[in-house]
mmCIF file of C-alpha atoms in Angstrom:
data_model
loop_
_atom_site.group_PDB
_atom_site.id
_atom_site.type_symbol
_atom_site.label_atom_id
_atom_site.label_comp_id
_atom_site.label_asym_id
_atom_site.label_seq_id
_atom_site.Cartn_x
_atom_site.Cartn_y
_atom_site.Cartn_z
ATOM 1 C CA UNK A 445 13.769 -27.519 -33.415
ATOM 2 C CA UNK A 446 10.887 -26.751 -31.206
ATOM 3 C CA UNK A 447 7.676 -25.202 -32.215
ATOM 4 C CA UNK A 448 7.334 -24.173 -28.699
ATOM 5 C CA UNK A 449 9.341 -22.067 -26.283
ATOM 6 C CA UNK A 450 9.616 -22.237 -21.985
ATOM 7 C CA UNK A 451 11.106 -18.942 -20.343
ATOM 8 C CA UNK A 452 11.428 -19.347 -16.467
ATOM 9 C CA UNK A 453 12.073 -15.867 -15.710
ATOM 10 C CA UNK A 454 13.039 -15.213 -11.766
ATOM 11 C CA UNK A 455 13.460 -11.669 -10.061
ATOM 12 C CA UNK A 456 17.345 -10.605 -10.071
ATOM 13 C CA UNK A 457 17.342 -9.719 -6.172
ATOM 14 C CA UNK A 458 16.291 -13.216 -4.453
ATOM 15 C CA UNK A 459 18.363 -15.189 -2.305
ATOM 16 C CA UNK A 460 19.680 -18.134 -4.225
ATOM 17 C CA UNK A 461 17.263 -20.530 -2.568
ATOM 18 C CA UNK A 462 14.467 -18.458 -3.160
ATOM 19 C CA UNK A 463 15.475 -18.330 -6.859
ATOM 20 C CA UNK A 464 15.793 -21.959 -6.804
ATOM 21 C CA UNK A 465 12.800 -22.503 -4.914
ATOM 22 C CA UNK A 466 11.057 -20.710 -7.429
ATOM 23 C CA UNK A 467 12.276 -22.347 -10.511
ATOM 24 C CA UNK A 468 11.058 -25.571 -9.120
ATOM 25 C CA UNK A 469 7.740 -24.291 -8.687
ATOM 26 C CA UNK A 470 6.882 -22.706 -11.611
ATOM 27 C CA UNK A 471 8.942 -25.611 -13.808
ATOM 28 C CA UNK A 472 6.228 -27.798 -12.449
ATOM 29 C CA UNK A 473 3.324 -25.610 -13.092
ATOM 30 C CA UNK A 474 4.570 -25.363 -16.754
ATOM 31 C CA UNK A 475 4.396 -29.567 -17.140
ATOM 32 C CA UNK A 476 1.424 -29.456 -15.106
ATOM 33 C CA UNK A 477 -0.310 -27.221 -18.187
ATOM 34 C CA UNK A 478 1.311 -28.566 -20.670
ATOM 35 C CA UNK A 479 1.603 -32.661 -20.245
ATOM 36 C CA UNK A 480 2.263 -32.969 -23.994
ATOM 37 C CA UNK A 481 5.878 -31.034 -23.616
ATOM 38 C CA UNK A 482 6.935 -34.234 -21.694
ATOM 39 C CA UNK A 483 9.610 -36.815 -22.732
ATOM 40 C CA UNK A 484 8.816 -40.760 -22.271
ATOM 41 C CA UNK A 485 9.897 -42.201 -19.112
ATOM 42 C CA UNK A 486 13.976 -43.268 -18.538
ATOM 43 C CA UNK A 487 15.073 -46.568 -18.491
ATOM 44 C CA UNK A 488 18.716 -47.419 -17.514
ATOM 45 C CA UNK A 489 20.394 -50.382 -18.690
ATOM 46 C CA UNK A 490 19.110 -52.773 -15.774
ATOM 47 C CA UNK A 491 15.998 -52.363 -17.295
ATOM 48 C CA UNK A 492 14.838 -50.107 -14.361
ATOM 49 C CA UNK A 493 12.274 -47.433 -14.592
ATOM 50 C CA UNK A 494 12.641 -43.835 -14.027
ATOM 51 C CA UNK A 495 10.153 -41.079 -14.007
ATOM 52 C CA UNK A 496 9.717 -38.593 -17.357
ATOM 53 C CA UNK A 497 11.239 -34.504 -17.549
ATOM 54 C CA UNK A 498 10.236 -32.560 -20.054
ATOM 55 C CA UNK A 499 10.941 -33.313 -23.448
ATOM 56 C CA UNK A 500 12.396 -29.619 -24.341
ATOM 57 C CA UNK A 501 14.506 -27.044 -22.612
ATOM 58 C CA UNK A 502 13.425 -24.500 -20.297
ATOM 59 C CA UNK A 503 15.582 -21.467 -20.419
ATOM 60 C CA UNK A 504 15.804 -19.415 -17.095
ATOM 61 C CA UNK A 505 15.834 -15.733 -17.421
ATOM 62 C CA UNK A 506 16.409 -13.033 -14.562
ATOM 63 C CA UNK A 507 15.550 -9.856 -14.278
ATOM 64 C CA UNK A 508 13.340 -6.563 -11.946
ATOM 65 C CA UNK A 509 10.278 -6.851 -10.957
ATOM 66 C CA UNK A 510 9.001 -4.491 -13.378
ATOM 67 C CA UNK A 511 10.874 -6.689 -16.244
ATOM 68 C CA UNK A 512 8.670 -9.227 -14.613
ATOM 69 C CA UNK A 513 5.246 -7.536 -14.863
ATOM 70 C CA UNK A 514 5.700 -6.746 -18.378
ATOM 71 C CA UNK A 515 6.288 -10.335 -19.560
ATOM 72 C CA UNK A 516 3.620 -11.020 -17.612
ATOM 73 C CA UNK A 517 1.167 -8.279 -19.562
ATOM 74 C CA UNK A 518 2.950 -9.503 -22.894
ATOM 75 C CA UNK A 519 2.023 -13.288 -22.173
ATOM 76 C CA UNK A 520 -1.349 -12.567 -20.904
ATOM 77 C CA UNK A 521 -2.017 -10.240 -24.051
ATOM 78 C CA UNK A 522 -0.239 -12.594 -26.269
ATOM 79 C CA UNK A 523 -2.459 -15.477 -24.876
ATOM 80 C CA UNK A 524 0.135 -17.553 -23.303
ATOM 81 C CA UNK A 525 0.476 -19.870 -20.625
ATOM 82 C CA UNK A 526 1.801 -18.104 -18.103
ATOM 83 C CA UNK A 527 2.522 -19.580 -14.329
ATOM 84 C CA UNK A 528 2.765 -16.521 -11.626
ATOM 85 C CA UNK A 529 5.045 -16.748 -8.454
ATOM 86 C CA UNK A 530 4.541 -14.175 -5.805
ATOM 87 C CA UNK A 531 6.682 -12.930 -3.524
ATOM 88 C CA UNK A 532 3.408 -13.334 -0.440
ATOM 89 C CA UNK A 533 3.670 -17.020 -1.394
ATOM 90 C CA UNK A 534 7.120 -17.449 0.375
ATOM 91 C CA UNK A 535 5.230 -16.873 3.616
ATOM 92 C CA UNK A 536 2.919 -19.330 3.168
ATOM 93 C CA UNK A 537 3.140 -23.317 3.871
ATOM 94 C CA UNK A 538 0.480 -24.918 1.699
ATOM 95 C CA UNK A 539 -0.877 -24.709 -1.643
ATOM 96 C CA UNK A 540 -4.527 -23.297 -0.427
ATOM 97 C CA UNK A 541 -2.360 -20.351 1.106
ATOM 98 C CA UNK A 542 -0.531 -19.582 -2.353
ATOM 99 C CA UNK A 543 -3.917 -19.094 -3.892
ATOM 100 C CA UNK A 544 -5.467 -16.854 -1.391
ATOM 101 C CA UNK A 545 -1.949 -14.977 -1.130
ATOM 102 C CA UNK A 546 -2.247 -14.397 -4.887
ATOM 103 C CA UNK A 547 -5.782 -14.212 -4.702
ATOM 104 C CA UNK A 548 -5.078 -10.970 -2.329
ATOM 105 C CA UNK A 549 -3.035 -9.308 -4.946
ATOM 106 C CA UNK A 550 -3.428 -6.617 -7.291
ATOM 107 C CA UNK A 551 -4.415 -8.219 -10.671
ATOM 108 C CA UNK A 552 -2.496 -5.629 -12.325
ATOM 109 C CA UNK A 553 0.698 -5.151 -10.503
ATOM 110 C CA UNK A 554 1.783 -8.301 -8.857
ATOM 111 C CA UNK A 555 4.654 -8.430 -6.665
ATOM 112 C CA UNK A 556 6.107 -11.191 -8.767
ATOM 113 C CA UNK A 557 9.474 -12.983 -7.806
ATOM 114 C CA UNK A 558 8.987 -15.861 -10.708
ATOM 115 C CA UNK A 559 6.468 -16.179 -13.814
ATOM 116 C CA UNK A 560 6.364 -18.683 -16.411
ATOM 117 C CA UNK A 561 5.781 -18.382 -20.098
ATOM 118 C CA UNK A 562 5.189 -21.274 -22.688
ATOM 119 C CA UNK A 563 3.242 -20.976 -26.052
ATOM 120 C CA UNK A 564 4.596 -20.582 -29.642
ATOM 121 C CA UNK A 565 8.769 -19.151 -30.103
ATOM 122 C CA UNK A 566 8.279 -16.162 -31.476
ATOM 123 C CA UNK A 567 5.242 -15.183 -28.821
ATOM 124 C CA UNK A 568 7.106 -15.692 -25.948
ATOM 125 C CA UNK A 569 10.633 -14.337 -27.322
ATOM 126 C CA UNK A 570 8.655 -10.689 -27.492
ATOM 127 C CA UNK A 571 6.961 -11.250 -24.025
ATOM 128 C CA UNK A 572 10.392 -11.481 -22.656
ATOM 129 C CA UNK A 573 12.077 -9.260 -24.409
ATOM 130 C CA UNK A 574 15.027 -6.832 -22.764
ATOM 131 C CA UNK A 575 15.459 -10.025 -20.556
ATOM 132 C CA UNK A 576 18.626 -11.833 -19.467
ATOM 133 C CA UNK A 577 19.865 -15.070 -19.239
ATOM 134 C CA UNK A 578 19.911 -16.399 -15.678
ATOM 135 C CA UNK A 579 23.718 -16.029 -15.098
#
């Protein structure tokens, strides 16, 4: 149906508001790179506007953080868009703090809790493969 594929893919050991937390995050950073994935605004039957969501699903995956690091290499190698969440950025109150948190880390093991991964279906199904479902 879609040409396109979203993976939200959080770390298996988080508290459930981190995990949360996290999906909200990087779910935003995915429409933020990708405006064209998102629906037309809602309108209820009053004729009152709403705002828009995305116009396909994102599927939420869990696993470790070394499942995490290798869909990260995959997407990066694969040329995806991929949206990072580390685990430094829960200490942090601001966006300017997230960036020099992740800033601080090493490029080529990140302490990720979250990453997300859009680009074409079968690209992203092999960055995340031997991944789970979210259950």
């Amino acid at each position: 149906m879609f040409d396109t594929k979203i993976a939200l893919i959080v770390r298996d050991d988080l508290a459930t508001w981190q995990r949360l937390n996290v999906v909200a995050f990087l779910a935003t950073g995915i429409a933020s790179a990708a405006p064209d994935m998102m629906g037309e605004p809602y309108v209820d039957a009053k004729g009152r506007q709403y705002g828009n969501m995305a116009g396909q699903p994102m599927l939420v995956f869990a696993g470790d953080v070394t499942g995490l690091q290798r869909a990260h290499r995959q997407g990066l190698e694969r040329e995806l868009t991929v949206i990072p969440y580390v685990e430094a950025m829960f200490a942090t109150g601001h966006d300017a703090a997230n960036r020099e948190v992740f800033m601080a880390e090493d490029a080529d093991n990140l302490n990720l809790v979250g990453i997300a991964i859009r680009g074409p279906k079968k690209a992203v199904d092999k960055a995340i493969k031997g991944l789970s479902l979210h259950g």
